[in-house]
Every structure is written in C-alpha cells, then in structure tokens.
Amino acid sequence: MSGLDPVAFAADLIRCKSVTPADDGALGTLQQTLEAAGFVCHRLPFSEPGTPDIDNLYARLGTGHPHFCFAGHSDVVPVGNVEGWTVDPFKAEIHDGYLYGRGAVDMKGAIAAFVSAALEFAPRLRGSISLLITGDEEGPSINGTKKMLDWLVANGEIPDICVVGEPTNETQLGDMAKIGRRGSLNVELTSTGVQGHVAYPHLADNPIHPLIALLADLTAKPLDEGNAHFQPSSLQVTTLDVGNPTENLIPAQARARFNIRFNDMHSSASLLAWVASRIEALGLSGKIKTASRVSGESFITHPGTLSALVSDAVEKRLGRKPALSTTGGTSDARFISRFCPTIEFGLVGRTMHKTDERASVKDIADLAAIYGHMLDAYFAGRA
Ligand SMILES: [Zn+2]
C-alpha cells in the first residue's frame, strides 16, 4: 500500500479555497505529494489579456510508453448561498459517512482517489503515469487544459489514453461512464429595421417580424433523431430581446440568442452553415446578422478497449458495469479527445455545484480501487 489515504488527501485539497481563478495551495499540495513519490512536476501558468492568470500542474512518473494520463481540475465553483450549507464548505468535515465540502465530488475526491491508486501502483509501473490538472475548468477554460495540451504537444508528452475524473455517475458509483459529450454552440441574432410609428408601418420596417419568422423556421423541425450513442441534438432559444417600453413605436432593432447542444451528426461549422442557409432561404440576408461562440465540438470515443478497461475495473470492484453515456454538459474531455482516446469516470455528481456538496467516504475508497484496477489492467502485458 502507498499509505496515502484518499479521503484524508481529498480533505487536504478541499481545505484549499481554490474557487476559480484562485489556487490557494491546491496545486502545491498535489505537487508535494507527487514529487515525494518520484513524479516530475511542471507548473504551467498561463495568461491572456482579459482573462485571469491561471496556474496548472502536469506531473509524470516514468518516461516511456504506454502512457496513461489522468486529467482533472483543482478549481471549484463558488459556494453559492452560504446559509444553505450545514457545514463550513472548506473545512472538509466527515458526517455520517460523507466527506463534505466544495469540490468533494467535482472533483478533488477523484483526484485524491487517482493519486492514491497511482502511488500504490508506482512500484510495478513499466511505462508512464501522468496527471494533467488544471486550475481553470469551472471558469472560462481559456488558460487551462487547452493550453496545457499545446505544451504537451510541443514537449512530446501526449499520452496514449486519458481518463478524466469528472463526476459521471448519476445516483450511485458505477452507474455511468461518459464516452463522449455533445457539442455546444451559442448564436446571437441581430435583426435591424427602421424605427417608426405603429400606425404608419409603411414608413417603418419592423425588425421583430423577420426574427420571429427565422426562430420559427429554426425550431420547426428537430435537428435529428439522435443515434446509438447520442441523444437528439437540441436547439433552445434562450432569449428574445427588444427592450421596447412604448406601445406605439416600432423599434429599430431586435435581438435573440439560442444555444444548440449537438451530437456527432453535426459540427459547429455545419450548424452555422445551416443557420446561414435558412436566413438566405427566408430572404433575410440583409436584415439579420449572426454572431457565434463555440463552447465545444461534440466528440465520441467509440466503445472499445478504453471503455472495456473502465467497465471491467468498475465490475471488478462493484459487480456491475456502467452505462456508456454522452449526456450532460461539456467538460475538458472535449479538448483532450482530439489527441488521444478519452473517457470520463469519477464520483457521483448528485451534489456537484450545490450546497452541502459531499462524497461518500466509501465511494472515494471504491474509486481509488477502480482506478487501481484500470492501471493494473492497462499496463498488464503492455510493458
Ligand atoms: Zn468538474
């Protein structure tokens, strides 16, 4: 045994108030423990104008292949309504078998579980184990994993596979792993007309009407029916703004925004082309302008060796196999999956981002054992 108690180590991490972009010693705590076990650590601070400076940590034990990477984030979301907590969110107290605190499940508990498993496995390692830990997952995700991956490429450090420790299980440990995620595209529409009196519409040009027509067109039919691994894509109008307090005035401009969560039957480019084609088909090209922001493309690691590695490890510990899902929001796996097969498996997400976030002490120990089984199986016969 490595002797590193994953629950105690998770508690150490929770006591660092690492609300994005703060670190408050979380990465240092991690680095100290990993360096003591022989990991070579690189702090990778990144900055960009208009975004907070972020520190990140890449740690690797061994230099050869195969190379197994665990990715995660040390930052946490704010506590939110403090009165809603029954405990101090950064004290990491244990009550009734649960470790309480911000980040307990998302995702300091999983980081601690992996570190414990890696240290226990280290003496038998033939190849490399690395940790890719960002301090910017819950924030804008600009100075985090994305830039770390550029650094990994530049330094020849790209792993062979990656397991991301996000809380993927819905109700109990072992019920779900994520083999992909839907993409997310945000579009803003600005419709411009000519302001005027409602009684003299021929002297004005109402910008709201074409906007309604376009939104009706875009939402008239489902984007697709989904497929074996993905739910149907979904376009949701999130706001329609005119801001006109006057009853007898046709405004000059109207805006709307929508978000599309899309599966692997689309890309942000194909969807933007589709929106443009609908604007043109409705004869609105001169009237409606679009602006867009891509939060992430969809990705999938098709069921195979990597999903079997996770499923078998879960089954060995818990006696059941997880569902392989692509539901939920985006995660940093969207960046990593461009470089190597990537899967996500962590704790139970029920209390993530909520008040009284907590992880079952038993789950943290089980997760450490599951990660340990993954390492055993992955390196067995490969080195
Ligand atoms: Zn997370």
mmCIF file of N, CA and C in Angstrom, residues 118-238:
data_model
loop_
_atom_site.group_PDB
_atom_site.id
_atom_site.type_symbol
_atom_site.label_atom_id
_atom_site.label_comp_id
_atom_site.label_asym_id
_atom_site.label_seq_id
_atom_site.Cartn_x
_atom_site.Cartn_y
_atom_site.Cartn_z
ATOM 1 N N ALA A 118 -2.358 5.652 -8.016
ATOM 2 C CA ALA A 118 -1.100 5.757 -8.769
ATOM 3 C C ALA A 118 0.095 5.474 -7.873
ATOM 4 N N LEU A 119 0.058 5.996 -6.639
ATOM 5 C CA LEU A 119 1.175 5.774 -5.717
ATOM 6 C C LEU A 119 1.276 4.304 -5.324
ATOM 7 N N GLU A 120 0.104 3.683 -5.186
ATOM 8 C CA GLU A 120 0.081 2.271 -4.818
ATOM 9 C C GLU A 120 0.638 1.420 -5.968
ATOM 10 N N PHE A 121 0.332 1.836 -7.204
ATOM 11 C CA PHE A 121 0.746 1.073 -8.383
ATOM 12 C C PHE A 121 2.202 1.344 -8.777
ATOM 13 N N ALA A 122 2.721 2.510 -8.399
ATOM 14 C CA ALA A 122 4.030 3.005 -8.873
ATOM 15 C C ALA A 122 5.161 1.976 -8.875
ATOM 16 N N PRO A 123 5.327 1.178 -7.808
ATOM 17 C CA PRO A 123 6.455 0.235 -7.823
ATOM 18 C C PRO A 123 6.376 -0.785 -8.956
ATOM 19 N N ARG A 124 5.185 -1.037 -9.500
ATOM 20 C CA ARG A 124 5.027 -2.027 -10.577
ATOM 21 C C ARG A 124 4.967 -1.372 -11.959
ATOM 22 N N LEU A 125 5.152 -0.058 -12.019
ATOM 23 C CA LEU A 125 4.973 0.677 -13.283
ATOM 24 C C LEU A 125 6.053 0.363 -14.318
ATOM 25 N N ARG A 126 5.621 -0.005 -15.531
ATOM 26 C CA ARG A 126 6.504 -0.108 -16.700
ATOM 27 C C ARG A 126 5.861 0.766 -17.767
ATOM 28 N N GLY A 127 6.332 1.992 -17.899
ATOM 29 C CA GLY A 127 5.682 2.964 -18.772
ATOM 30 C C GLY A 127 5.542 4.259 -18.006
ATOM 31 N N SER A 128 4.482 4.986 -18.252
ATOM 32 C CA SER A 128 4.303 6.265 -17.559
ATOM 33 C C SER A 128 2.873 6.465 -17.091
ATOM 34 N N ILE A 129 2.793 7.159 -15.964
ATOM 35 C CA ILE A 129 1.501 7.648 -15.483
ATOM 36 C C ILE A 129 1.649 9.159 -15.339
ATOM 37 N N SER A 130 0.680 9.895 -15.851
ATOM 38 C CA SER A 130 0.743 11.347 -15.667
ATOM 39 C C SER A 130 -0.579 11.893 -15.145
ATOM 40 N N LEU A 131 -0.483 13.086 -14.559
ATOM 41 C CA LEU A 131 -1.676 13.825 -14.143
ATOM 42 C C LEU A 131 -1.653 15.185 -14.831
ATOM 43 N N LEU A 132 -2.778 15.525 -15.415
ATOM 44 C CA LEU A 132 -2.937 16.789 -16.125
ATOM 45 C C LEU A 132 -4.021 17.544 -15.350
ATOM 46 N N ILE A 133 -3.576 18.446 -14.474
ATOM 47 C CA ILE A 133 -4.534 19.087 -13.560
ATOM 48 C C ILE A 133 -4.569 20.586 -13.808
ATOM 49 N N THR A 134 -5.726 21.075 -14.193
ATOM 50 C CA THR A 134 -5.868 22.497 -14.478
ATOM 51 C C THR A 134 -6.568 23.230 -13.332
ATOM 52 N N GLY A 135 -6.274 24.513 -13.253
ATOM 53 C CA GLY A 135 -6.964 25.365 -12.287
ATOM 54 C C GLY A 135 -8.057 26.181 -12.947
ATOM 55 N N ASP A 136 -8.366 25.844 -14.210
ATOM 56 C CA ASP A 136 -9.343 26.649 -14.958
ATOM 57 C C ASP A 136 -10.293 25.767 -15.757
ATOM 58 N N GLU A 137 -11.124 24.991 -15.026
ATOM 59 C CA GLU A 137 -12.135 24.205 -15.732
ATOM 60 C C GLU A 137 -13.494 24.816 -15.488
ATOM 61 N N GLU A 138 -13.709 25.269 -14.262
ATOM 62 C CA GLU A 138 -15.017 25.829 -13.899
ATOM 63 C C GLU A 138 -15.134 27.281 -14.364
ATOM 64 N N GLY A 139 -14.004 27.905 -14.733
ATOM 65 C CA GLY A 139 -14.023 29.277 -15.223
ATOM 66 C C GLY A 139 -14.130 29.306 -16.742
ATOM 67 N N PRO A 140 -13.448 30.275 -17.364
ATOM 68 C CA PRO A 140 -13.550 30.375 -18.826
ATOM 69 C C PRO A 140 -12.844 29.257 -19.589
ATOM 70 N N SER A 141 -12.037 28.447 -18.903
ATOM 71 C CA SER A 141 -11.319 27.330 -19.548
ATOM 72 C C SER A 141 -10.441 27.791 -20.710
ATOM 73 N N ILE A 142 -9.869 28.978 -20.573
ATOM 74 C CA ILE A 142 -9.003 29.516 -21.637
ATOM 75 C C ILE A 142 -7.539 29.252 -21.298
ATOM 76 N N ASN A 143 -7.180 29.428 -20.026
ATOM 77 C CA ASN A 143 -5.786 29.267 -19.610
ATOM 78 C C ASN A 143 -5.548 27.931 -18.911
ATOM 79 N N GLY A 144 -6.317 26.938 -19.313
ATOM 80 C CA GLY A 144 -6.210 25.639 -18.656
ATOM 81 C C GLY A 144 -5.823 24.530 -19.613
ATOM 82 N N THR A 145 -6.643 23.488 -19.633
ATOM 83 C CA THR A 145 -6.345 22.257 -20.362
ATOM 84 C C THR A 145 -5.958 22.493 -21.816
ATOM 85 N N LYS A 146 -6.668 23.405 -22.478
ATOM 86 C CA LYS A 146 -6.403 23.674 -23.890
ATOM 87 C C LYS A 146 -4.940 24.077 -24.117
ATOM 88 N N LYS A 147 -4.467 25.025 -23.295
ATOM 89 C CA LYS A 147 -3.079 25.469 -23.457
ATOM 90 C C LYS A 147 -2.095 24.432 -22.928
ATOM 91 N N MET A 148 -2.507 23.673 -21.906
ATOM 92 C CA MET A 148 -1.632 22.600 -21.420
ATOM 93 C C MET A 148 -1.399 21.577 -22.529
ATOM 94 N N LEU A 149 -2.442 21.290 -23.309
ATOM 95 C CA LEU A 149 -2.299 20.317 -24.394
ATOM 96 C C LEU A 149 -1.319 20.814 -25.453
ATOM 97 N N ASP A 150 -1.346 22.118 -25.730
ATOM 98 C CA ASP A 150 -0.361 22.681 -26.666
ATOM 99 C C ASP A 150 1.054 22.439 -26.139
ATOM 100 N N TRP A 151 1.199 22.631 -24.828
ATOM 101 C CA TRP A 151 2.503 22.405 -24.189
ATOM 102 C C TRP A 151 2.896 20.931 -24.279
ATOM 103 N N LEU A 152 1.940 20.040 -24.039
ATOM 104 C CA LEU A 152 2.226 18.598 -24.130
ATOM 105 C C LEU A 152 2.685 18.235 -25.540
ATOM 106 N N VAL A 153 2.015 18.789 -26.543
ATOM 107 C CA VAL A 153 2.402 18.510 -27.935
ATOM 108 C C VAL A 153 3.823 19.002 -28.179
ATOM 109 N N ALA A 154 4.089 20.250 -27.776
ATOM 110 C CA ALA A 154 5.406 20.858 -28.022
ATOM 111 C C ALA A 154 6.515 20.090 -27.325
ATOM 112 N N ASN A 155 6.188 19.423 -26.228
ATOM 113 C CA ASN A 155 7.216 18.732 -25.447
ATOM 114 C C ASN A 155 7.158 17.209 -25.589
ATOM 115 N N GLY A 156 6.408 16.733 -26.567
ATOM 116 C CA GLY A 156 6.344 15.285 -26.796
ATOM 117 C C GLY A 156 5.758 14.512 -25.631
ATOM 118 N N GLU A 157 4.775 15.093 -24.957
ATOM 119 C CA GLU A 157 4.221 14.470 -23.748
ATOM 120 C C GLU A 157 2.802 13.931 -23.924
ATOM 121 N N ILE A 158 2.305 13.900 -25.166
ATOM 122 C CA ILE A 158 0.914 13.462 -25.364
ATOM 123 C C ILE A 158 0.757 11.999 -24.919
ATOM 124 N N PRO A 159 -0.208 11.734 -24.050
ATOM 125 C CA PRO A 159 -0.383 10.370 -23.549
ATOM 126 C C PRO A 159 -1.039 9.449 -24.580
ATOM 127 N N ASP A 160 -1.071 8.169 -24.255
ATOM 128 C CA ASP A 160 -1.709 7.201 -25.150
ATOM 129 C C ASP A 160 -3.205 7.110 -24.897
ATOM 130 N N ILE A 161 -3.596 7.238 -23.631
ATOM 131 C CA ILE A 161 -5.018 7.282 -23.304
ATOM 132 C C ILE A 161 -5.207 8.241 -22.133
ATOM 133 N N CYS A 162 -6.453 8.677 -21.940
ATOM 134 C CA CYS A 162 -6.719 9.587 -20.829
ATOM 135 C C CYS A 162 -8.048 9.254 -20.160
ATOM 136 N N VAL A 163 -8.029 9.266 -18.842
ATOM 137 C CA VAL A 163 -9.245 9.125 -18.044
ATOM 138 C C VAL A 163 -9.468 10.451 -17.319
ATOM 139 N N VAL A 164 -10.626 11.031 -17.506
ATOM 140 C CA VAL A 164 -10.962 12.301 -16.862
ATOM 141 C C VAL A 164 -11.846 11.993 -15.654
ATOM 142 N N GLY A 165 -11.506 12.585 -14.509
ATOM 143 C CA GLY A 165 -12.196 12.224 -13.261
ATOM 144 C C GLY A 165 -13.446 13.018 -12.936
ATOM 145 N N GLU A 166 -14.145 13.518 -13.946
ATOM 146 C CA GLU A 166 -15.378 14.262 -13.668
ATOM 147 C C GLU A 166 -16.416 13.350 -13.017
ATOM 148 N N PRO A 167 -17.296 13.923 -12.197
ATOM 149 C CA PRO A 167 -18.342 13.102 -11.557
ATOM 150 C C PRO A 167 -19.378 12.644 -12.580
ATOM 151 N N THR A 168 -19.203 11.454 -13.113
ATOM 152 C CA THR A 168 -20.053 10.977 -14.209
ATOM 153 C C THR A 168 -21.249 10.157 -13.751
ATOM 154 N N ASN A 169 -21.181 9.652 -12.503
ATOM 155 C CA ASN A 169 -22.257 8.773 -12.048
ATOM 156 C C ASN A 169 -23.445 9.602 -11.566
ATOM 157 N N GLU A 170 -24.659 9.137 -11.910
ATOM 158 C CA GLU A 170 -25.836 9.938 -11.573
ATOM 159 C C GLU A 170 -26.348 9.670 -10.173
ATOM 160 N N THR A 171 -26.548 8.411 -9.810
ATOM 161 C CA THR A 171 -27.085 8.143 -8.474
ATOM 162 C C THR A 171 -26.168 7.285 -7.608
ATOM 163 N N GLN A 172 -25.482 6.320 -8.218
ATOM 164 C CA GLN A 172 -24.533 5.558 -7.411
ATOM 165 C C GLN A 172 -23.272 5.242 -8.192
ATOM 166 N N LEU A 173 -22.182 5.101 -7.457
ATOM 167 C CA LEU A 173 -20.885 4.853 -8.089
ATOM 168 C C LEU A 173 -20.970 3.600 -8.960
ATOM 169 N N GLY A 174 -20.541 3.741 -10.202
ATOM 170 C CA GLY A 174 -20.536 2.596 -11.103
ATOM 171 C C GLY A 174 -21.693 2.595 -12.079
ATOM 172 N N ASP A 175 -22.606 3.588 -11.975
ATOM 173 C CA ASP A 175 -23.735 3.517 -12.906
ATOM 174 C C ASP A 175 -23.455 4.158 -14.269
ATOM 175 N N MET A 176 -22.436 5.032 -14.370
ATOM 176 C CA MET A 176 -22.229 5.670 -15.677
ATOM 177 C C MET A 176 -20.804 6.147 -15.909
ATOM 178 N N ALA A 177 -20.298 5.878 -17.106
ATOM 179 C CA ALA A 177 -19.060 6.490 -17.602
ATOM 180 C C ALA A 177 -19.461 7.294 -18.834
ATOM 181 N N LYS A 178 -18.677 8.326 -19.136
ATOM 182 C CA LYS A 178 -19.002 9.135 -20.318
ATOM 183 C C LYS A 178 -17.965 8.882 -21.398
ATOM 184 N N ILE A 179 -18.460 8.444 -22.548
ATOM 185 C CA ILE A 179 -17.565 8.149 -23.671
ATOM 186 C C ILE A 179 -17.562 9.278 -24.689
ATOM 187 N N GLY A 180 -18.316 10.299 -24.429
ATOM 188 C CA GLY A 180 -18.354 11.441 -25.339
ATOM 189 C C GLY A 180 -19.222 12.518 -24.738
ATOM 190 N N ARG A 181 -19.281 13.612 -25.415
ATOM 191 C CA ARG A 181 -20.138 14.706 -24.976
ATOM 192 C C ARG A 181 -20.712 15.375 -26.204
ATOM 193 N N ARG A 182 -21.871 15.985 -26.005
ATOM 194 C CA ARG A 182 -22.409 16.792 -27.092
ATOM 195 C C ARG A 182 -21.612 18.089 -27.209
ATOM 196 N N GLY A 183 -21.642 18.680 -28.382
ATOM 197 C CA GLY A 183 -21.036 19.989 -28.574
ATOM 198 C C GLY A 183 -22.012 21.074 -28.158
ATOM 199 N N SER A 184 -21.503 22.284 -28.034
ATOM 200 C CA SER A 184 -22.349 23.408 -27.639
ATOM 201 C C SER A 184 -21.995 24.635 -28.470
ATOM 202 N N LEU A 185 -23.016 25.200 -29.100
ATOM 203 C CA LEU A 185 -22.837 26.370 -29.968
ATOM 204 C C LEU A 185 -23.814 27.463 -29.541
ATOM 205 N N ASN A 186 -23.305 28.659 -29.335
ATOM 206 C CA ASN A 186 -24.158 29.804 -28.993
ATOM 207 C C ASN A 186 -24.223 30.756 -30.175
ATOM 208 N N VAL A 187 -25.437 31.156 -30.526
ATOM 209 C CA VAL A 187 -25.616 32.074 -31.659
ATOM 210 C C VAL A 187 -26.447 33.277 -31.204
ATOM 211 N N GLU A 188 -26.005 34.451 -31.611
ATOM 212 C CA GLU A 188 -26.780 35.666 -31.356
ATOM 213 C C GLU A 188 -27.250 36.223 -32.696
ATOM 214 N N LEU A 189 -28.528 36.546 -32.771
ATOM 215 C CA LEU A 189 -29.117 37.109 -33.989
ATOM 216 C C LEU A 189 -29.457 38.569 -33.739
ATOM 217 N N THR A 190 -29.075 39.431 -34.644
ATOM 218 C CA THR A 190 -29.454 40.842 -34.538
ATOM 219 C C THR A 190 -30.222 41.218 -35.801
ATOM 220 N N SER A 191 -31.470 41.617 -35.589
ATOM 221 C CA SER A 191 -32.327 41.997 -36.706
ATOM 222 C C SER A 191 -32.466 43.513 -36.715
ATOM 223 N N THR A 192 -32.164 44.128 -37.843
ATOM 224 C CA THR A 192 -32.208 45.580 -37.923
ATOM 225 C C THR A 192 -33.280 46.025 -38.914
ATOM 226 N N GLY A 193 -34.118 46.962 -38.479
ATOM 227 C CA GLY A 193 -35.167 47.508 -39.343
ATOM 228 C C GLY A 193 -35.122 49.015 -39.340
ATOM 229 N N VAL A 194 -36.281 49.623 -39.436
ATOM 230 C CA VAL A 194 -36.374 51.079 -39.398
ATOM 231 C C VAL A 194 -37.436 51.458 -38.381
ATOM 232 N N GLN A 195 -37.057 52.300 -37.429
ATOM 233 C CA GLN A 195 -37.973 52.714 -36.368
ATOM 234 C C GLN A 195 -39.113 53.562 -36.937
ATOM 235 N N GLY A 196 -40.298 53.435 -36.319
ATOM 236 C CA GLY A 196 -41.403 54.263 -36.798
ATOM 237 C C GLY A 196 -42.642 54.139 -35.924
ATOM 238 N N HIS A 197 -43.725 54.778 -36.372
ATOM 239 C CA HIS A 197 -44.993 54.793 -35.655
ATOM 240 C C HIS A 197 -45.774 53.526 -36.029
ATOM 241 N N VAL A 198 -46.358 52.853 -35.037
ATOM 242 C CA VAL A 198 -47.098 51.622 -35.341
ATOM 243 C C VAL A 198 -48.275 51.863 -36.280
ATOM 244 N N ALA A 199 -48.808 53.070 -36.296
ATOM 245 C CA ALA A 199 -49.948 53.378 -37.156
ATOM 246 C C ALA A 199 -49.518 53.642 -38.600
ATOM 247 N N TYR A 200 -48.221 53.803 -38.793
ATOM 248 C CA TYR A 200 -47.697 54.070 -40.145
ATOM 249 C C TYR A 200 -46.603 53.051 -40.493
ATOM 250 N N PRO A 201 -46.966 51.762 -40.486
ATOM 251 C CA PRO A 201 -45.934 50.727 -40.665
ATOM 252 C C PRO A 201 -45.243 50.801 -42.022
ATOM 253 N N HIS A 202 -45.914 51.393 -43.003
ATOM 254 C CA HIS A 202 -45.291 51.501 -44.325
ATOM 255 C C HIS A 202 -44.111 52.465 -44.301
ATOM 256 N N LEU A 203 -44.036 53.280 -43.239
ATOM 257 C CA LEU A 203 -42.902 54.205 -43.121
ATOM 258 C C LEU A 203 -41.803 53.626 -42.224
ATOM 259 N N ALA A 204 -42.050 52.432 -41.708
ATOM 260 C CA ALA A 204 -41.071 51.784 -40.831
ATOM 261 C C ALA A 204 -40.750 50.400 -41.391
ATOM 262 N N ASP A 205 -39.864 49.688 -40.692
ATOM 263 C CA ASP A 205 -39.551 48.312 -41.090
ATOM 264 C C ASP A 205 -39.335 47.540 -39.792
ATOM 265 N N ASN A 206 -40.332 46.746 -39.434
ATOM 266 C CA ASN A 206 -40.313 46.086 -38.127
ATOM 267 C C ASN A 206 -39.268 44.959 -38.085
ATOM 268 N N PRO A 207 -38.249 45.081 -37.240
ATOM 269 C CA PRO A 207 -37.184 44.064 -37.187
ATOM 270 C C PRO A 207 -37.600 42.808 -36.415
ATOM 271 N N ILE A 208 -38.721 42.903 -35.660
ATOM 272 C CA ILE A 208 -39.129 41.751 -34.835
ATOM 273 C C ILE A 208 -39.743 40.650 -35.703
ATOM 274 N N HIS A 209 -40.504 41.038 -36.685
ATOM 275 C CA HIS A 209 -41.208 40.038 -37.500
ATOM 276 C C HIS A 209 -40.264 39.070 -38.208
ATOM 277 N N PRO A 210 -39.228 39.553 -38.908
ATOM 278 C CA PRO A 210 -38.322 38.575 -39.524
ATOM 279 C C PRO A 210 -37.593 37.707 -38.498
ATOM 280 N N LEU A 211 -37.332 38.272 -37.333
ATOM 281 C CA LEU A 211 -36.655 37.495 -36.290
ATOM 282 C C LEU A 211 -37.551 36.341 -35.822
ATOM 283 N N ILE A 212 -38.850 36.647 -35.638
ATOM 284 C CA ILE A 212 -39.805 35.603 -35.246
ATOM 285 C C ILE A 212 -39.893 34.536 -36.339
ATOM 286 N N ALA A 213 -39.924 34.993 -37.584
ATOM 287 C CA ALA A 213 -40.025 34.045 -38.703
ATOM 288 C C ALA A 213 -38.816 33.110 -38.726
ATOM 289 N N LEU A 214 -37.644 33.681 -38.515
ATOM 290 C CA LEU A 214 -36.433 32.861 -38.535
ATOM 291 C C LEU A 214 -36.419 31.867 -37.372
ATOM 292 N N LEU A 215 -36.761 32.348 -36.158
ATOM 293 C CA LEU A 215 -36.760 31.450 -34.999
ATOM 294 C C LEU A 215 -37.790 30.333 -35.184
ATOM 295 N N ALA A 216 -38.935 30.693 -35.768
ATOM 296 C CA ALA A 216 -39.967 29.674 -36.020
ATOM 297 C C ALA A 216 -39.429 28.634 -37.008
ATOM 298 N N ASP A 217 -38.724 29.101 -38.013
ATOM 299 C CA ASP A 217 -38.163 28.197 -39.017
ATOM 300 C C ASP A 217 -37.108 27.277 -38.392
ATOM 301 N N LEU A 218 -36.228 27.855 -37.578
ATOM 302 C CA LEU A 218 -35.126 27.074 -36.994
ATOM 303 C C LEU A 218 -35.630 26.025 -36.006
ATOM 304 N N THR A 219 -36.782 26.306 -35.384
ATOM 305 C CA THR A 219 -37.292 25.377 -34.360
ATOM 306 C C THR A 219 -38.424 24.503 -34.892
ATOM 307 N N ALA A 220 -38.739 24.633 -36.176
ATOM 308 C CA ALA A 220 -39.896 23.913 -36.724
ATOM 309 C C ALA A 220 -39.705 22.395 -36.715
ATOM 310 N N LYS A 221 -38.469 21.968 -36.974
ATOM 311 C CA LYS A 221 -38.227 20.524 -37.063
ATOM 312 C C LYS A 221 -37.056 20.137 -36.155
ATOM 313 N N PRO A 222 -37.071 18.927 -35.604
ATOM 314 C CA PRO A 222 -35.891 18.504 -34.831
ATOM 315 C C PRO A 222 -34.651 18.450 -35.724
ATOM 316 N N LEU A 223 -33.504 18.714 -35.161
ATOM 317 C CA LEU A 223 -32.262 18.706 -35.940
ATOM 318 C C LEU A 223 -31.909 17.293 -36.392
ATOM 319 N N ASP A 224 -32.238 16.322 -35.567
ATOM 320 C CA ASP A 224 -32.002 14.915 -35.904
ATOM 321 C C ASP A 224 -32.736 14.075 -34.870
ATOM 322 N N GLU A 225 -32.672 12.766 -35.022
ATOM 323 C CA GLU A 225 -33.371 11.871 -34.096
ATOM 324 C C GLU A 225 -32.405 11.249 -33.082
ATOM 325 N N GLY A 226 -31.152 11.703 -33.106
ATOM 326 C CA GLY A 226 -30.166 11.055 -32.247
ATOM 327 C C GLY A 226 -29.651 9.789 -32.905
ATOM 328 N N ASN A 227 -28.716 9.099 -32.258
ATOM 329 C CA ASN A 227 -28.204 7.834 -32.793
ATOM 330 C C ASN A 227 -27.837 6.908 -31.639
ATOM 331 N N ALA A 228 -27.147 5.854 -31.947
ATOM 332 C CA ALA A 228 -26.889 4.828 -30.928
ATOM 333 C C ALA A 228 -26.201 5.380 -29.681
ATOM 334 N N HIS A 229 -25.354 6.404 -29.848
ATOM 335 C CA HIS A 229 -24.590 6.899 -28.707
ATOM 336 C C HIS A 229 -25.020 8.271 -28.206
ATOM 337 N N PHE A 230 -25.872 8.953 -28.967
ATOM 338 C CA PHE A 230 -26.220 10.322 -28.596
ATOM 339 C C PHE A 230 -27.726 10.570 -28.568
ATOM 340 N N GLN A 231 -28.117 11.453 -27.655
ATOM 341 C CA GLN A 231 -29.477 11.980 -27.655
ATOM 342 C C GLN A 231 -29.646 12.836 -28.915
ATOM 343 N N PRO A 232 -30.913 13.148 -29.290
ATOM 344 C CA PRO A 232 -31.108 14.087 -30.402
ATOM 345 C C PRO A 232 -30.466 15.437 -30.072
ATOM 346 N N SER A 233 -29.975 16.115 -31.108
ATOM 347 C CA SER A 233 -29.464 17.473 -30.912
ATOM 348 C C SER A 233 -30.641 18.377 -30.560
ATOM 349 N N SER A 234 -30.352 19.476 -29.873
ATOM 350 C CA SER A 234 -31.437 20.334 -29.394
ATOM 351 C C SER A 234 -31.088 21.801 -29.561
ATOM 352 N N LEU A 235 -31.996 22.527 -30.223
ATOM 353 C CA LEU A 235 -31.839 23.981 -30.344
ATOM 354 C C LEU A 235 -32.807 24.627 -29.367
ATOM 355 N N GLN A 236 -32.290 25.433 -28.455
ATOM 356 C CA GLN A 236 -33.144 26.116 -27.485
ATOM 357 C C GLN A 236 -32.920 27.622 -27.579
ATOM 358 N N VAL A 237 -34.018 28.349 -27.861
ATOM 359 C CA VAL A 237 -33.953 29.805 -27.860
ATOM 360 C C VAL A 237 -33.853 30.234 -26.400
ATOM 361 N N THR A 238 -32.833 31.035 -26.087
ATOM 362 C CA THR A 238 -32.629 31.391 -24.678
ATOM 363 C C THR A 238 -33.099 32.801 -24.354
#
